[in-house]
Amino acid sequence: MISQPHDHIVKSYDEERQRLIGEILRMGEMAASQLEASLDVVERRDDKAAARIVENDEAIDALEHEVSQDVMKLALRGPLARDLREILAALRIASDIERIGDYAANVAKRSTALNASPPLPHTRGLNALGQLVVQQIRDVLAAYANNDAQAAQRVRAQDAEVDTLYTGLFRELLTYMMEDARVITPCTHLLFMAKNLERVGDHATNIAENIWFLVHGDDALPPREKRDATSVAT
């Protein structure tokens, strides 16, 4: 049976689409691994490993460029409405992943400054927050791979837990700083690192919302609970 030109075009488009999804998933796993590594160097106080994490951020940036190029190839094929949603979601998700990689690098950079001071027990709280957002990233990548809007919605709902952990750590660090002025500098670094991790959770939530958009279009999302009380006067 002789294949028709249309069949070839459809097959080629699907291959390019799968390549794009694969690139985004690879990029996401790199960002998650970078974040895990940055949490590890905070615990081990390893300046050399931290420097390598900062250098490796360029690989994530390069993948984002590849994704952008592949999105343009798909867009030039004159896609249908569902395909356009996929293209737009891919661009947004790649941008969120790139920012996650930046935050992982920021945590690694801050860890070298933190190492100039004696160890603080609060790094355990930072690690707990970090492990939660790493899991968020991996769960939302799985939702994207499986085109699973409900799984994405569960990741989105989990952001309230991230907010709770972040708010608790924020208040604990402020209290510690007020009690002992000698720890103000290292605690300030920890505050910035915790905020970086909270922002990673926000980007995982953005990815989840783009998966919902990919599957459901403009259908309204369920309301999302927010528990970040650090910017609210009490």
CSV table of C-alpha atoms in Angstrom, one decimal, residues 2-234:
chain,number,residue,atom,x,y,z
A,2,ILE,CA,1.4,3.4,-1.1
A,3,SER,CA,1.4,6.0,1.7
A,4,GLN,CA,-0.2,9.3,0.9
A,5,PRO,CA,1.7,12.6,1.3
A,6,HIS,CA,-0.7,13.6,4.0
A,7,ASP,CA,0.2,10.5,6.0
A,8,HIS,CA,3.9,11.4,5.7
A,9,ILE,CA,3.2,15.0,6.9
A,10,VAL,CA,1.2,13.7,9.9
A,11,LYS,CA,3.9,11.2,10.8
A,12,SER,CA,6.6,13.8,10.5
A,13,TYR,CA,4.6,16.3,12.7
A,14,ASP,CA,4.0,13.6,15.3
A,15,GLU,CA,7.7,12.7,15.4
A,16,GLU,CA,8.6,16.4,15.9
A,17,ARG,CA,6.0,16.7,18.6
A,18,GLN,CA,7.4,13.7,20.4
A,19,ARG,CA,10.9,15.1,20.1
A,20,LEU,CA,9.7,18.3,21.7
A,21,ILE,CA,8.0,16.6,24.6
A,22,GLY,CA,11.2,14.5,25.1
A,23,GLU,CA,13.3,17.6,25.2
A,24,ILE,CA,11.0,19.3,27.8
A,25,LEU,CA,11.0,16.2,30.0
A,26,ARG,CA,14.8,15.9,29.8
A,27,MET,CA,15.2,19.6,30.6
A,28,GLY,CA,12.8,19.2,33.6
A,29,GLU,CA,14.7,16.2,34.9
A,30,MET,CA,18.0,18.2,34.6
A,31,ALA,CA,16.4,21.0,36.6
A,32,ALA,CA,15.1,18.6,39.3
A,33,SER,CA,18.5,16.9,39.6
A,34,GLN,CA,20.2,20.3,39.8
A,35,LEU,CA,17.9,21.3,42.6
A,36,GLU,CA,18.6,18.1,44.4
A,37,ALA,CA,22.3,18.6,44.0
A,38,SER,CA,22.1,22.2,45.3
A,39,LEU,CA,20.3,20.9,48.5
A,40,ASP,CA,23.0,18.3,48.9
A,41,VAL,CA,25.8,20.9,48.7
A,42,VAL,CA,24.1,22.9,51.4
A,43,GLU,CA,24.1,19.9,53.7
A,44,ARG,CA,27.7,18.9,52.9
A,45,ARG,CA,29.0,22.5,52.7
A,46,ASP,CA,30.8,21.7,49.5
A,47,ASP,CA,32.0,24.8,47.6
A,48,LYS,CA,33.5,22.9,44.6
A,49,ALA,CA,30.3,21.0,44.0
A,50,ALA,CA,28.3,24.2,44.3
A,51,ALA,CA,30.5,25.8,41.6
A,52,ARG,CA,29.8,22.9,39.3
A,53,ILE,CA,26.0,23.2,39.7
A,54,VAL,CA,26.2,26.9,38.8
A,55,GLU,CA,28.2,26.0,35.7
A,56,ASN,CA,25.8,23.3,34.7
A,57,ASP,CA,22.9,25.8,34.5
A,58,GLU,CA,24.1,26.6,31.0
A,59,ALA,CA,23.0,23.1,29.8
A,60,ILE,CA,19.4,23.9,30.8
A,61,ASP,CA,19.6,27.2,29.0
A,62,ALA,CA,20.8,25.4,25.9
A,63,LEU,CA,17.9,22.9,26.0
A,64,GLU,CA,15.4,25.8,26.4
A,65,HIS,CA,16.9,27.2,23.1
A,66,GLU,CA,16.4,23.8,21.4
A,67,VAL,CA,12.8,23.7,22.6
A,68,SER,CA,12.2,27.2,21.2
A,69,GLN,CA,13.6,26.1,17.8
A,70,ASP,CA,11.5,23.0,17.7
A,71,VAL,CA,8.4,25.0,18.7
A,72,MET,CA,8.9,27.3,15.7
A,73,LYS,CA,9.2,24.3,13.4
A,74,LEU,CA,5.9,23.0,14.6
A,75,ALA,CA,4.2,26.4,14.5
A,76,LEU,CA,5.2,26.8,10.8
A,77,ARG,CA,3.2,23.7,9.9
A,78,GLY,CA,-0.1,25.5,10.4
A,79,PRO,CA,-1.3,23.4,13.3
A,80,LEU,CA,-4.9,23.0,14.5
A,81,ALA,CA,-6.4,24.5,17.7
A,82,ARG,CA,-5.2,21.6,20.0
A,83,ASP,CA,-1.8,21.7,18.4
A,84,LEU,CA,-1.5,25.4,19.0
A,85,ARG,CA,-2.3,24.8,22.7
A,86,GLU,CA,0.5,22.2,22.8
A,87,ILE,CA,2.9,24.7,21.2
A,88,LEU,CA,2.0,27.5,23.6
A,89,ALA,CA,2.1,25.2,26.6
A,90,ALA,CA,5.5,23.9,25.6
A,91,LEU,CA,7.0,27.4,25.4
A,92,ARG,CA,5.6,28.3,28.8
A,93,ILE,CA,6.7,25.1,30.4
A,94,ALA,CA,10.2,25.4,29.0
A,95,SER,CA,10.4,28.9,30.4
A,96,ASP,CA,9.3,27.7,33.9
A,97,ILE,CA,11.8,24.9,33.8
A,98,GLU,CA,14.6,27.4,32.9
A,99,ARG,CA,13.7,29.5,35.9
A,100,ILE,CA,13.8,26.5,38.1
A,101,GLY,CA,17.3,25.8,36.9
A,102,ASP,CA,18.2,29.4,37.7
A,103,TYR,CA,16.8,29.0,41.3
A,104,ALA,CA,18.8,25.8,41.8
A,105,ALA,CA,22.0,27.7,40.7
A,106,ASN,CA,21.1,30.5,43.1
A,107,VAL,CA,20.7,28.1,46.0
A,108,ALA,CA,24.2,26.7,45.2
A,109,LYS,CA,25.7,30.2,45.0
A,110,ARG,CA,24.2,31.1,48.4
A,111,SER,CA,25.5,27.9,49.9
A,112,THR,CA,29.1,29.0,49.4
A,113,ALA,CA,28.4,32.3,51.2
A,114,LEU,CA,26.6,30.3,54.0
A,115,ASN,CA,29.7,28.1,54.4
A,116,ALA,CA,31.6,31.2,55.7
A,117,SER,CA,29.6,30.9,58.9
A,118,PRO,CA,29.3,28.0,61.4
A,119,PRO,CA,26.6,25.4,60.5
A,120,LEU,CA,23.0,26.2,61.4
A,121,PRO,CA,20.3,23.6,62.3
A,122,HIS,CA,17.8,25.4,60.1
A,123,THR,CA,19.3,23.8,57.0
A,124,ARG,CA,17.2,20.8,57.8
A,125,GLY,CA,14.0,22.8,57.4
A,126,LEU,CA,15.4,24.2,54.1
A,127,ASN,CA,16.1,20.6,53.0
A,128,ALA,CA,12.5,19.5,53.8
A,129,LEU,CA,11.1,22.4,51.8
A,130,GLY,CA,13.5,21.6,48.9
A,131,GLN,CA,12.6,17.9,48.8
A,132,LEU,CA,9.0,18.8,48.6
A,133,VAL,CA,9.4,21.1,45.6
A,134,VAL,CA,11.7,18.5,43.9
A,135,GLN,CA,8.9,16.0,44.2
A,136,GLN,CA,6.5,18.6,42.8
A,137,ILE,CA,8.7,19.0,39.8
A,138,ARG,CA,8.9,15.3,39.1
A,139,ASP,CA,5.2,14.8,39.7
A,140,VAL,CA,4.3,17.6,37.3
A,141,LEU,CA,6.7,16.3,34.6
A,142,ALA,CA,5.0,12.9,34.9
A,143,ALA,CA,1.6,14.7,34.5
A,144,TYR,CA,2.9,16.4,31.3
A,145,ALA,CA,4.3,13.1,29.9
A,146,ASN,CA,1.0,11.4,30.5
A,147,ASN,CA,-1.2,14.4,29.5
A,148,ASP,CA,-2.9,14.0,32.9
A,149,ALA,CA,-4.7,17.2,33.9
A,150,GLN,CA,-6.0,15.6,37.2
A,151,ALA,CA,-2.4,14.7,38.3
A,152,ALA,CA,-1.4,18.2,37.4
A,153,GLN,CA,-4.2,19.6,39.5
A,154,ARG,CA,-2.9,17.6,42.5
A,155,VAL,CA,0.5,19.2,42.1
A,156,ARG,CA,-1.1,22.6,41.9
A,157,ALA,CA,-3.1,21.9,45.1
A,158,GLN,CA,0.1,20.8,46.9
A,159,ASP,CA,1.5,24.3,46.6
A,160,ALA,CA,-0.4,25.2,49.8
A,161,GLU,CA,1.9,22.7,51.6
A,162,VAL,CA,4.9,24.4,50.1
A,163,ASP,CA,3.6,27.8,51.3
A,164,THR,CA,3.1,26.4,54.9
A,165,LEU,CA,6.6,25.0,55.1
A,166,TYR,CA,8.1,28.2,53.7
A,167,THR,CA,6.1,30.4,56.1
A,168,GLY,CA,7.1,28.3,59.1
A,169,LEU,CA,10.8,28.4,58.1
A,170,PHE,CA,10.6,32.1,57.4
A,171,ARG,CA,9.2,32.9,60.9
A,172,GLU,CA,11.7,30.5,62.6
A,173,LEU,CA,14.6,32.2,60.9
A,174,LEU,CA,13.4,35.7,61.8
A,175,THR,CA,12.9,34.7,65.5
A,176,TYR,CA,16.5,33.2,65.5
A,177,MET,CA,17.9,36.4,64.1
A,178,MET,CA,16.1,38.6,66.7
A,179,GLU,CA,17.5,36.4,69.5
A,180,ASP,CA,21.1,36.4,68.3
A,181,ALA,CA,22.5,39.1,66.1
A,182,ARG,CA,25.5,37.0,65.2
A,183,VAL,CA,23.4,34.8,63.0
A,184,ILE,CA,21.8,37.5,61.0
A,185,THR,CA,24.1,37.1,58.0
A,186,PRO,CA,23.8,33.3,57.6
A,187,CYS,CA,20.1,33.4,58.3
A,188,THR,CA,19.6,36.0,55.7
A,189,HIS,CA,21.3,33.7,53.1
A,190,LEU,CA,18.9,30.9,54.3
A,191,LEU,CA,15.9,33.2,53.9
A,192,PHE,CA,16.9,34.0,50.3
A,193,MET,CA,17.4,30.3,49.6
A,194,ALA,CA,14.0,29.4,51.1
A,195,LYS,CA,12.4,32.0,48.9
A,196,ASN,CA,14.1,30.5,45.9
A,197,LEU,CA,12.6,27.1,46.8
A,198,GLU,CA,9.2,28.7,47.3
A,199,ARG,CA,9.4,30.2,43.9
A,200,VAL,CA,10.3,26.8,42.4
A,201,GLY,CA,7.0,25.6,43.8
A,202,ASP,CA,5.3,28.5,42.1
A,203,HIS,CA,6.9,27.5,38.8
A,204,ALA,CA,5.8,23.8,39.2
A,205,THR,CA,2.3,25.2,39.8
A,206,ASN,CA,2.6,27.2,36.6
A,207,ILE,CA,3.5,24.1,34.7
A,208,ALA,CA,0.5,22.3,36.2
A,209,GLU,CA,-1.8,25.1,35.1
A,210,ASN,CA,-0.4,24.9,31.5
A,211,ILE,CA,-1.1,21.1,31.5
A,212,TRP,CA,-4.7,21.9,32.4
A,213,PHE,CA,-4.8,24.5,29.6
A,214,LEU,CA,-3.3,21.9,27.2
A,215,VAL,CA,-6.0,19.3,28.0
A,216,HIS,CA,-9.0,21.5,28.8
A,217,GLY,CA,-8.4,24.8,26.9
A,218,ASP,CA,-9.9,27.8,28.6
A,219,ASP,CA,-12.0,25.8,31.0
A,220,ALA,CA,-11.7,27.4,34.5
A,221,LEU,CA,-9.4,25.9,37.0
A,222,PRO,CA,-10.6,25.1,40.5
A,223,PRO,CA,-9.7,27.8,43.1
A,224,ARG,CA,-6.2,27.3,44.7
A,225,GLU,CA,-5.5,27.7,48.4
A,226,LYS,CA,-2.5,30.0,49.3
A,227,ARG,CA,-0.8,29.8,52.6
A,228,ASP,CA,2.3,32.0,52.2
A,229,ALA,CA,1.7,34.5,55.0
A,230,THR,CA,5.2,36.1,54.9
A,231,SER,CA,4.0,39.1,53.1
A,232,VAL,CA,0.9,39.7,55.2
A,233,ALA,CA,1.1,41.9,58.3
A,234,THR,CA,0.0,40.2,61.5
